[in-house]
């Protein structure tokens, strides 16, 4: 990883002219990172390993996560991933603008029984401790880097209980939450941007669209609104998420980046 990242940073710094290209990095390396996966996909770093046969291993996502904490996995993540990357960003931050997205993050923990592999205590500890360490190190050692925390997408977290669970996890960062420039959505999965509905304070998207069903902003191919999802379309979702973040952490002014790389993909049902 350091070699590849260092090459990107050096190439950007060598770009002719005074304005250097923005380098966007996604750090996808938390212990047990693929706990949402329904298949056999495993993670680069595990808290505890189970054999698959033929010498292959996978992360242990049993109810007790293999027993014990995740200190070995977290030590590997802290030293080999976060510390190494923070050192590179510290060295180059004055020459090159960088945006760093921490993904996955607390969104996996907010899915509850929809992501059963993420519910064991060991995985939850790995996510909470890993994200906290990463935010602390990058914000202190490379403060010029714009730091974003992944926040899934509206199809996953657009329900009140889920978004509140996510926001509760973010608020546990305390003062570190204010070191984040913002949040990144629509990375791992996809829904269209949609149009922002003029939902008033105290009103839900479901209530608005019940009265204005022909408003284009209520377009809902997957039938999420009738299930009381307020995150239909990423613009509605980030508005919904921002409201909860500001309520939980007064003074926080989050910015958002939305992955639109798949905007040409035809809309499909859920």
PDB file of N, CA and C in Angstrom, residues 67-157:
ATOM      1  N   UNK A  67     -13.979 -15.399  20.429  1.00  0.00           N
ATOM      2  CA  UNK A  67     -13.569 -15.207  21.819  1.00  0.00           C
ATOM      3  C   UNK A  67     -12.471 -14.166  21.946  1.00  0.00           C
ATOM      4  N   UNK A  68     -12.439 -13.508  23.076  1.00  0.00           N
ATOM      5  CA  UNK A  68     -11.405 -12.500  23.296  1.00  0.00           C
ATOM      6  C   UNK A  68     -11.693 -11.229  22.527  1.00  0.00           C
ATOM      7  N   UNK A  69     -10.749 -10.314  22.597  1.00  0.00           N
ATOM      8  CA  UNK A  69     -10.903  -9.036  21.907  1.00  0.00           C
ATOM      9  C   UNK A  69     -10.294  -9.120  20.518  1.00  0.00           C
ATOM     10  N   UNK A  70     -10.023  -7.970  19.928  1.00  0.00           N
ATOM     11  CA  UNK A  70      -9.462  -7.927  18.573  1.00  0.00           C
ATOM     12  C   UNK A  70      -8.120  -7.225  18.586  1.00  0.00           C
ATOM     13  N   UNK A  71      -7.374  -7.362  19.677  1.00  0.00           N
ATOM     14  CA  UNK A  71      -6.181  -6.537  19.824  1.00  0.00           C
ATOM     15  C   UNK A  71      -5.102  -6.855  18.789  1.00  0.00           C
ATOM     16  N   UNK A  72      -4.948  -8.121  18.419  1.00  0.00           N
ATOM     17  CA  UNK A  72      -3.939  -8.451  17.410  1.00  0.00           C
ATOM     18  C   UNK A  72      -4.315  -7.833  16.068  1.00  0.00           C
ATOM     19  N   UNK A  73      -5.568  -7.992  15.672  1.00  0.00           N
ATOM     20  CA  UNK A  73      -6.024  -7.394  14.423  1.00  0.00           C
ATOM     21  C   UNK A  73      -5.956  -5.877  14.449  1.00  0.00           C
ATOM     22  N   UNK A  74      -6.352  -5.283  15.567  1.00  0.00           N
ATOM     23  CA  UNK A  74      -6.304  -3.827  15.691  1.00  0.00           C
ATOM     24  C   UNK A  74      -4.867  -3.312  15.685  1.00  0.00           C
ATOM     25  N   UNK A  75      -3.964  -4.030  16.318  1.00  0.00           N
ATOM     26  CA  UNK A  75      -2.553  -3.613  16.293  1.00  0.00           C
ATOM     27  C   UNK A  75      -2.013  -3.617  14.868  1.00  0.00           C
ATOM     28  N   UNK A  76      -2.384  -4.640  14.100  1.00  0.00           N
ATOM     29  CA  UNK A  76      -1.958  -4.697  12.698  1.00  0.00           C
ATOM     30  C   UNK A  76      -2.537  -3.521  11.919  1.00  0.00           C
ATOM     31  N   UNK A  77      -3.807  -3.234  12.122  1.00  0.00           N
ATOM     32  CA  UNK A  77      -4.460  -2.117  11.436  1.00  0.00           C
ATOM     33  C   UNK A  77      -3.818  -0.786  11.822  1.00  0.00           C
ATOM     34  N   UNK A  78      -3.584  -0.590  13.102  1.00  0.00           N
ATOM     35  CA  UNK A  78      -3.010   0.674  13.561  1.00  0.00           C
ATOM     36  C   UNK A  78      -1.601   0.884  13.011  1.00  0.00           C
ATOM     37  N   UNK A  79      -0.766  -0.142  13.138  1.00  0.00           N
ATOM     38  CA  UNK A  79       0.648   0.011  12.784  1.00  0.00           C
ATOM     39  C   UNK A  79       0.893  -0.069  11.289  1.00  0.00           C
ATOM     40  N   UNK A  80       0.401  -1.135  10.674  1.00  0.00           N
ATOM     41  CA  UNK A  80       0.736  -1.396   9.269  1.00  0.00           C
ATOM     42  C   UNK A  80      -0.097  -0.586   8.283  1.00  0.00           C
ATOM     43  N   UNK A  81      -1.265  -0.128   8.714  1.00  0.00           N
ATOM     44  CA  UNK A  81      -2.151   0.589   7.792  1.00  0.00           C
ATOM     45  C   UNK A  81      -2.233   2.068   8.145  1.00  0.00           C
ATOM     46  N   UNK A  82      -2.805   2.387   9.302  1.00  0.00           N
ATOM     47  CA  UNK A  82      -3.053   3.788   9.646  1.00  0.00           C
ATOM     48  C   UNK A  82      -1.752   4.562   9.841  1.00  0.00           C
ATOM     49  N   UNK A  83      -0.858   4.038  10.650  1.00  0.00           N
ATOM     50  CA  UNK A  83       0.391   4.767  10.925  1.00  0.00           C
ATOM     51  C   UNK A  83       1.210   4.955   9.656  1.00  0.00           C
ATOM     52  N   UNK A  84       1.266   3.904   8.830  1.00  0.00           N
ATOM     53  CA  UNK A  84       2.045   3.998   7.589  1.00  0.00           C
ATOM     54  C   UNK A  84       1.460   5.039   6.646  1.00  0.00           C
ATOM     55  N   UNK A  85       0.127   5.037   6.494  1.00  0.00           N
ATOM     56  CA  UNK A  85      -0.515   5.999   5.606  1.00  0.00           C
ATOM     57  C   UNK A  85      -0.432   7.410   6.183  1.00  0.00           C
ATOM     58  N   UNK A  86      -0.616   7.555   7.487  1.00  0.00           N
ATOM     59  CA  UNK A  86      -0.540   8.874   8.114  1.00  0.00           C
ATOM     60  C   UNK A  86       0.838   9.494   7.913  1.00  0.00           C
ATOM     61  N   UNK A  87       1.887   8.679   7.962  1.00  0.00           N
ATOM     62  CA  UNK A  87       3.238   9.187   7.750  1.00  0.00           C
ATOM     63  C   UNK A  87       3.407   9.721   6.329  1.00  0.00           C
ATOM     64  N   UNK A  88       2.854   9.001   5.351  1.00  0.00           N
ATOM     65  CA  UNK A  88       2.949   9.454   3.960  1.00  0.00           C
ATOM     66  C   UNK A  88       2.156  10.743   3.745  1.00  0.00           C
ATOM     67  N   UNK A  89       0.965  10.799   4.305  1.00  0.00           N
ATOM     68  CA  UNK A  89       0.143  11.994   4.134  1.00  0.00           C
ATOM     69  C   UNK A  89       0.770  13.198   4.837  1.00  0.00           C
ATOM     70  N   UNK A  90       1.382  12.974   5.987  1.00  0.00           N
ATOM     71  CA  UNK A  90       2.084  14.054   6.686  1.00  0.00           C
ATOM     72  C   UNK A  90       3.204  14.627   5.813  1.00  0.00           C
ATOM     73  N   UNK A  91       3.896  13.749   5.130  1.00  0.00           N
ATOM     74  CA  UNK A  91       5.026  14.163   4.297  1.00  0.00           C
ATOM     75  C   UNK A  91       4.572  14.965   3.081  1.00  0.00           C
ATOM     76  N   UNK A  92       3.408  14.627   2.514  1.00  0.00           N
ATOM     77  CA  UNK A  92       3.000  15.221   1.236  1.00  0.00           C
ATOM     78  C   UNK A  92       1.843  16.212   1.345  1.00  0.00           C
ATOM     79  N   UNK A  93       1.251  16.386   2.516  1.00  0.00           N
ATOM     80  CA  UNK A  93       0.035  17.185   2.616  1.00  0.00           C
ATOM     81  C   UNK A  93       0.213  18.642   2.210  1.00  0.00           C
ATOM     82  N   UNK A  94       1.427  19.170   2.334  1.00  0.00           N
ATOM     83  CA  UNK A  94       1.641  20.572   1.962  1.00  0.00           C
ATOM     84  C   UNK A  94       1.747  20.754   0.453  1.00  0.00           C
ATOM     85  N   UNK A  95       2.056  19.679  -0.272  1.00  0.00           N
ATOM     86  CA  UNK A  95       2.246  19.784  -1.720  1.00  0.00           C
ATOM     87  C   UNK A  95       1.024  19.353  -2.519  1.00  0.00           C
ATOM     88  N   UNK A  96       0.191  18.481  -1.961  1.00  0.00           N
ATOM     89  CA  UNK A  96      -0.897  17.861  -2.723  1.00  0.00           C
ATOM     90  C   UNK A  96      -2.194  17.889  -1.903  1.00  0.00           C
ATOM     91  N   UNK A  97      -3.315  18.340  -2.509  1.00  0.00           N
ATOM     92  CA  UNK A  97      -4.591  18.234  -1.790  1.00  0.00           C
ATOM     93  C   UNK A  97      -5.077  16.792  -1.778  1.00  0.00           C
ATOM     94  N   UNK A  98      -5.534  16.337  -0.626  1.00  0.00           N
ATOM     95  CA  UNK A  98      -5.951  14.940  -0.469  1.00  0.00           C
ATOM     96  C   UNK A  98      -7.293  14.881   0.240  1.00  0.00           C
ATOM     97  N   UNK A  99      -8.181  14.027  -0.254  1.00  0.00           N
ATOM     98  CA  UNK A  99      -9.415  13.664   0.442  1.00  0.00           C
ATOM     99  C   UNK A  99      -9.327  12.180   0.780  1.00  0.00           C
ATOM    100  N   UNK A 100      -9.542  11.851   2.035  1.00  0.00           N
ATOM    101  CA  UNK A 100      -9.434  10.465   2.496  1.00  0.00           C
ATOM    102  C   UNK A 100     -10.776  10.019   3.057  1.00  0.00           C
ATOM    103  N   UNK A 101     -11.294   8.920   2.516  1.00  0.00           N
ATOM    104  CA  UNK A 101     -12.574   8.362   2.963  1.00  0.00           C
ATOM    105  C   UNK A 101     -12.305   7.092   3.765  1.00  0.00           C
ATOM    106  N   UNK A 102     -12.812   7.051   4.985  1.00  0.00           N
ATOM    107  CA  UNK A 102     -12.694   5.856   5.827  1.00  0.00           C
ATOM    108  C   UNK A 102     -13.927   4.994   5.583  1.00  0.00           C
ATOM    109  N   UNK A 103     -13.709   3.837   4.964  1.00  0.00           N
ATOM    110  CA  UNK A 103     -14.814   2.965   4.573  1.00  0.00           C
ATOM    111  C   UNK A 103     -14.347   1.515   4.641  1.00  0.00           C
ATOM    112  N   UNK A 104     -15.121   0.645   5.329  1.00  0.00           N
ATOM    113  CA  UNK A 104     -16.428   0.858   5.947  1.00  0.00           C
ATOM    114  C   UNK A 104     -16.311   1.610   7.270  1.00  0.00           C
ATOM    115  N   UNK A 105     -17.463   1.915   7.843  1.00  0.00           N
ATOM    116  CA  UNK A 105     -17.451   2.592   9.140  1.00  0.00           C
ATOM    117  C   UNK A 105     -18.622   2.087   9.965  1.00  0.00           C
ATOM    118  N   UNK A 106     -19.202   2.956  10.755  1.00  0.00           N
ATOM    119  CA  UNK A 106     -20.264   2.548  11.664  1.00  0.00           C
ATOM    120  C   UNK A 106     -21.527   2.093  10.957  1.00  0.00           C
ATOM    121  N   UNK A 107     -21.649   2.371   9.663  1.00  0.00           N
ATOM    122  CA  UNK A 107     -22.869   1.980   8.953  1.00  0.00           C
ATOM    123  C   UNK A 107     -23.118   0.481   9.068  1.00  0.00           C
ATOM    124  N   UNK A 108     -22.068  -0.318   9.017  1.00  0.00           N
ATOM    125  CA  UNK A 108     -22.235  -1.769   9.115  1.00  0.00           C
ATOM    126  C   UNK A 108     -22.844  -2.170  10.451  1.00  0.00           C
ATOM    127  N   UNK A 109     -22.497  -1.440  11.503  1.00  0.00           N
ATOM    128  CA  UNK A 109     -23.011  -1.761  12.835  1.00  0.00           C
ATOM    129  C   UNK A 109     -24.466  -1.344  12.993  1.00  0.00           C
ATOM    130  N   UNK A 110     -24.907  -0.378  12.181  1.00  0.00           N
ATOM    131  CA  UNK A 110     -26.270   0.136  12.294  1.00  0.00           C
ATOM    132  C   UNK A 110     -27.297  -0.740  11.591  1.00  0.00           C
ATOM    133  N   UNK A 111     -26.852  -1.746  10.850  1.00  0.00           N
ATOM    134  CA  UNK A 111     -27.776  -2.566  10.067  1.00  0.00           C
ATOM    135  C   UNK A 111     -28.447  -3.649  10.896  1.00  0.00           C
ATOM    136  N   UNK A 112     -27.940  -3.889  12.090  1.00  0.00           N
ATOM    137  CA  UNK A 112     -28.559  -4.872  12.980  1.00  0.00           C
ATOM    138  C   UNK A 112     -28.609  -6.254  12.385  1.00  0.00           C
ATOM    139  N   UNK A 113     -29.767  -6.902  12.498  1.00  0.00           N
ATOM    140  CA  UNK A 113     -29.898  -8.283  12.043  1.00  0.00           C
ATOM    141  C   UNK A 113     -29.836  -8.415  10.524  1.00  0.00           C
ATOM    142  N   UNK A 114     -29.900  -7.292   9.800  1.00  0.00           N
ATOM    143  CA  UNK A 114     -29.740  -7.371   8.343  1.00  0.00           C
ATOM    144  C   UNK A 114     -28.305  -7.686   7.955  1.00  0.00           C
ATOM    145  N   UNK A 115     -27.375  -7.485   8.878  1.00  0.00           N
ATOM    146  CA  UNK A 115     -25.973  -7.834   8.665  1.00  0.00           C
ATOM    147  C   UNK A 115     -25.500  -8.605   9.897  1.00  0.00           C
ATOM    148  N   UNK A 116     -25.967  -9.841  10.052  1.00  0.00           N
ATOM    149  CA  UNK A 116     -25.709 -10.586  11.300  1.00  0.00           C
ATOM    150  C   UNK A 116     -24.233 -10.803  11.600  1.00  0.00           C
ATOM    151  N   UNK A 117     -23.389 -10.848  10.565  1.00  0.00           N
ATOM    152  CA  UNK A 117     -21.961 -11.043  10.810  1.00  0.00           C
ATOM    153  C   UNK A 117     -21.313  -9.826  11.472  1.00  0.00           C
ATOM    154  N   UNK A 118     -22.017  -8.695  11.445  1.00  0.00           N
ATOM    155  CA  UNK A 118     -21.469  -7.472  12.038  1.00  0.00           C
ATOM    156  C   UNK A 118     -21.913  -7.277  13.480  1.00  0.00           C
ATOM    157  N   UNK A 119     -22.706  -8.210  14.008  1.00  0.00           N
ATOM    158  CA  UNK A 119     -23.305  -7.986  15.317  1.00  0.00           C
ATOM    159  C   UNK A 119     -22.504  -8.550  16.474  1.00  0.00           C
ATOM    160  N   UNK A 120     -21.486  -9.378  16.213  1.00  0.00           N
ATOM    161  CA  UNK A 120     -20.742  -9.935  17.337  1.00  0.00           C
ATOM    162  C   UNK A 120     -19.913  -8.845  18.013  1.00  0.00           C
ATOM    163  N   UNK A 121     -19.676  -9.013  19.289  1.00  0.00           N
ATOM    164  CA  UNK A 121     -19.014  -7.986  20.098  1.00  0.00           C
ATOM    165  C   UNK A 121     -17.605  -7.693  19.615  1.00  0.00           C
ATOM    166  N   UNK A 122     -16.918  -8.712  19.116  1.00  0.00           N
ATOM    167  CA  UNK A 122     -15.539  -8.518  18.668  1.00  0.00           C
ATOM    168  C   UNK A 122     -15.495  -7.600  17.446  1.00  0.00           C
ATOM    169  N   UNK A 123     -16.364  -7.857  16.465  1.00  0.00           N
ATOM    170  CA  UNK A 123     -16.402  -7.012  15.271  1.00  0.00           C
ATOM    171  C   UNK A 123     -16.803  -5.586  15.629  1.00  0.00           C
ATOM    172  N   UNK A 124     -17.782  -5.437  16.499  1.00  0.00           N
ATOM    173  CA  UNK A 124     -18.216  -4.099  16.880  1.00  0.00           C
ATOM    174  C   UNK A 124     -17.096  -3.337  17.587  1.00  0.00           C
ATOM    175  N   UNK A 125     -16.341  -4.032  18.425  1.00  0.00           N
ATOM    176  CA  UNK A 125     -15.196  -3.384  19.080  1.00  0.00           C
ATOM    177  C   UNK A 125     -14.141  -2.995  18.050  1.00  0.00           C
ATOM    178  N   UNK A 126     -13.888  -3.871  17.078  1.00  0.00           N
ATOM    179  CA  UNK A 126     -12.885  -3.584  16.047  1.00  0.00           C
ATOM    180  C   UNK A 126     -13.256  -2.344  15.252  1.00  0.00           C
ATOM    181  N   UNK A 127     -14.533  -2.235  14.880  1.00  0.00           N
ATOM    182  CA  UNK A 127     -14.976  -1.061  14.121  1.00  0.00           C
ATOM    183  C   UNK A 127     -14.866   0.207  14.952  1.00  0.00           C
ATOM    184  N   UNK A 128     -15.392   0.171  16.174  1.00  0.00           N
ATOM    185  CA  UNK A 128     -15.391   1.372  17.010  1.00  0.00           C
ATOM    186  C   UNK A 128     -13.970   1.836  17.318  1.00  0.00           C
ATOM    187  N   UNK A 129     -13.119   0.917  17.745  1.00  0.00           N
ATOM    188  CA  UNK A 129     -11.747   1.293  18.102  1.00  0.00           C
ATOM    189  C   UNK A 129     -10.927   1.658  16.875  1.00  0.00           C
ATOM    190  N   UNK A 130     -11.152   0.943  15.772  1.00  0.00           N
ATOM    191  CA  UNK A 130     -10.388   1.217  14.562  1.00  0.00           C
ATOM    192  C   UNK A 130     -10.713   2.572  13.963  1.00  0.00           C
ATOM    193  N   UNK A 131     -11.995   2.907  13.861  1.00  0.00           N
ATOM    194  CA  UNK A 131     -12.386   4.207  13.307  1.00  0.00           C
ATOM    195  C   UNK A 131     -11.880   5.330  14.198  1.00  0.00           C
ATOM    196  N   UNK A 132     -12.023   5.179  15.513  1.00  0.00           N
ATOM    197  CA  UNK A 132     -11.567   6.223  16.430  1.00  0.00           C
ATOM    198  C   UNK A 132     -10.063   6.469  16.273  1.00  0.00           C
ATOM    199  N   UNK A 133      -9.285   5.398  16.191  1.00  0.00           N
ATOM    200  CA  UNK A 133      -7.841   5.558  16.043  1.00  0.00           C
ATOM    201  C   UNK A 133      -7.499   6.233  14.721  1.00  0.00           C
ATOM    202  N   UNK A 134      -8.173   5.821  13.656  1.00  0.00           N
ATOM    203  CA  UNK A 134      -7.879   6.404  12.346  1.00  0.00           C
ATOM    204  C   UNK A 134      -8.192   7.901  12.324  1.00  0.00           C
ATOM    205  N   UNK A 135      -9.339   8.294  12.840  1.00  0.00           N
ATOM    206  CA  UNK A 135      -9.697   9.718  12.853  1.00  0.00           C
ATOM    207  C   UNK A 135      -8.687  10.502  13.686  1.00  0.00           C
ATOM    208  N   UNK A 136      -8.305   9.953  14.833  1.00  0.00           N
ATOM    209  CA  UNK A 136      -7.357  10.657  15.696  1.00  0.00           C
ATOM    210  C   UNK A 136      -6.008  10.832  15.017  1.00  0.00           C
ATOM    211  N   UNK A 137      -5.504   9.789  14.407  1.00  0.00           N
ATOM    212  CA  UNK A 137      -4.166   9.844  13.799  1.00  0.00           C
ATOM    213  C   UNK A 137      -4.145  10.735  12.562  1.00  0.00           C
ATOM    214  N   UNK A 138      -5.109  10.577  11.681  1.00  0.00           N
ATOM    215  CA  UNK A 138      -5.084  11.376  10.448  1.00  0.00           C
ATOM    216  C   UNK A 138      -5.341  12.855  10.740  1.00  0.00           C
ATOM    217  N   UNK A 139      -6.228  13.137  11.679  1.00  0.00           N
ATOM    218  CA  UNK A 139      -6.525  14.541  11.973  1.00  0.00           C
ATOM    219  C   UNK A 139      -5.368  15.233  12.677  1.00  0.00           C
ATOM    220  N   UNK A 140      -4.576  14.487  13.429  1.00  0.00           N
ATOM    221  CA  UNK A 140      -3.453  15.107  14.137  1.00  0.00           C
ATOM    222  C   UNK A 140      -2.174  15.124  13.314  1.00  0.00           C
ATOM    223  N   UNK A 141      -1.926  14.069  12.559  1.00  0.00           N
ATOM    224  CA  UNK A 141      -0.665  13.967  11.819  1.00  0.00           C
ATOM    225  C   UNK A 141      -0.761  14.543  10.401  1.00  0.00           C
ATOM    226  N   UNK A 142      -1.969  14.614   9.857  1.00  0.00           N
ATOM    227  CA  UNK A 142      -2.140  15.166   8.506  1.00  0.00           C
ATOM    228  C   UNK A 142      -3.387  16.047   8.490  1.00  0.00           C
ATOM    229  N   UNK A 143      -3.377  17.150   9.253  1.00  0.00           N
ATOM    230  CA  UNK A 143      -4.596  17.963   9.404  1.00  0.00           C
ATOM    231  C   UNK A 143      -5.070  18.634   8.128  1.00  0.00           C
ATOM    232  N   UNK A 144      -4.215  18.740   7.108  1.00  0.00           N
ATOM    233  CA  UNK A 144      -4.656  19.353   5.854  1.00  0.00           C
ATOM    234  C   UNK A 144      -5.480  18.397   4.993  1.00  0.00           C
ATOM    235  N   UNK A 145      -5.466  17.138   5.315  1.00  0.00           N
ATOM    236  CA  UNK A 145      -6.221  16.147   4.553  1.00  0.00           C
ATOM    237  C   UNK A 145      -7.704  16.256   4.923  1.00  0.00           C
ATOM    238  N   UNK A 146      -8.562  16.310   3.904  1.00  0.00           N
ATOM    239  CA  UNK A 146     -10.015  16.348   4.125  1.00  0.00           C
ATOM    240  C   UNK A 146     -10.485  14.935   4.446  1.00  0.00           C
ATOM    241  N   UNK A 147     -11.000  14.754   5.656  1.00  0.00           N
ATOM    242  CA  UNK A 147     -11.318  13.426   6.162  1.00  0.00           C
ATOM    243  C   UNK A 147     -12.832  13.204   6.137  1.00  0.00           C
ATOM    244  N   UNK A 148     -13.249  12.116   5.482  1.00  0.00           N
ATOM    245  CA  UNK A 148     -14.667  11.779   5.379  1.00  0.00           C
ATOM    246  C   UNK A 148     -14.900  10.373   5.949  1.00  0.00           C
ATOM    247  N   UNK A 149     -16.059  10.207   6.561  1.00  0.00           N
ATOM    248  CA  UNK A 149     -16.443   8.912   7.109  1.00  0.00           C
ATOM    249  C   UNK A 149     -17.567   8.336   6.256  1.00  0.00           C
ATOM    250  N   UNK A 150     -17.432   7.084   5.852  1.00  0.00           N
ATOM    251  CA  UNK A 150     -18.465   6.459   5.022  1.00  0.00           C
ATOM    252  C   UNK A 150     -19.780   6.357   5.792  1.00  0.00           C
ATOM    253  N   UNK A 151     -20.884   6.605   5.091  1.00  0.00           N
ATOM    254  CA  UNK A 151     -22.211   6.575   5.720  1.00  0.00           C
ATOM    255  C   UNK A 151     -23.203   5.788   4.876  1.00  0.00           C
ATOM    256  N   UNK A 152     -22.743   4.730   4.232  1.00  0.00           N
ATOM    257  CA  UNK A 152     -23.608   3.836   3.446  1.00  0.00           C
ATOM    258  C   UNK A 152     -24.436   4.614   2.438  1.00  0.00           C
ATOM    259  N   UNK A 153     -25.732   4.311   2.313  1.00  0.00           N
ATOM    260  CA  UNK A 153     -26.616   4.987   1.369  1.00  0.00           C
ATOM    261  C   UNK A 153     -28.024   4.933   1.915  1.00  0.00           C
ATOM    262  N   UNK A 154     -28.916   5.661   1.265  1.00  0.00           N
ATOM    263  CA  UNK A 154     -30.282   5.761   1.762  1.00  0.00           C
ATOM    264  C   UNK A 154     -31.034   4.453   1.760  1.00  0.00           C
ATOM    265  N   UNK A 155     -30.745   3.579   0.822  1.00  0.00           N
ATOM    266  CA  UNK A 155     -31.457   2.294   0.778  1.00  0.00           C
ATOM    267  C   UNK A 155     -31.096   1.429   1.973  1.00  0.00           C
ATOM    268  N   UNK A 156     -29.914   1.663   2.555  1.00  0.00           N
ATOM    269  CA  UNK A 156     -29.501   0.895   3.726  1.00  0.00           C
ATOM    270  C   UNK A 156     -29.854   1.581   5.037  1.00  0.00           C
ATOM    271  N   UNK A 157     -29.606   2.883   5.114  1.00  0.00           N
ATOM    272  CA  UNK A 157     -29.738   3.575   6.403  1.00  0.00           C
ATOM    273  C   UNK A 157     -30.848   4.616   6.434  1.00  0.00           C
TER     274      UNK A 157
END
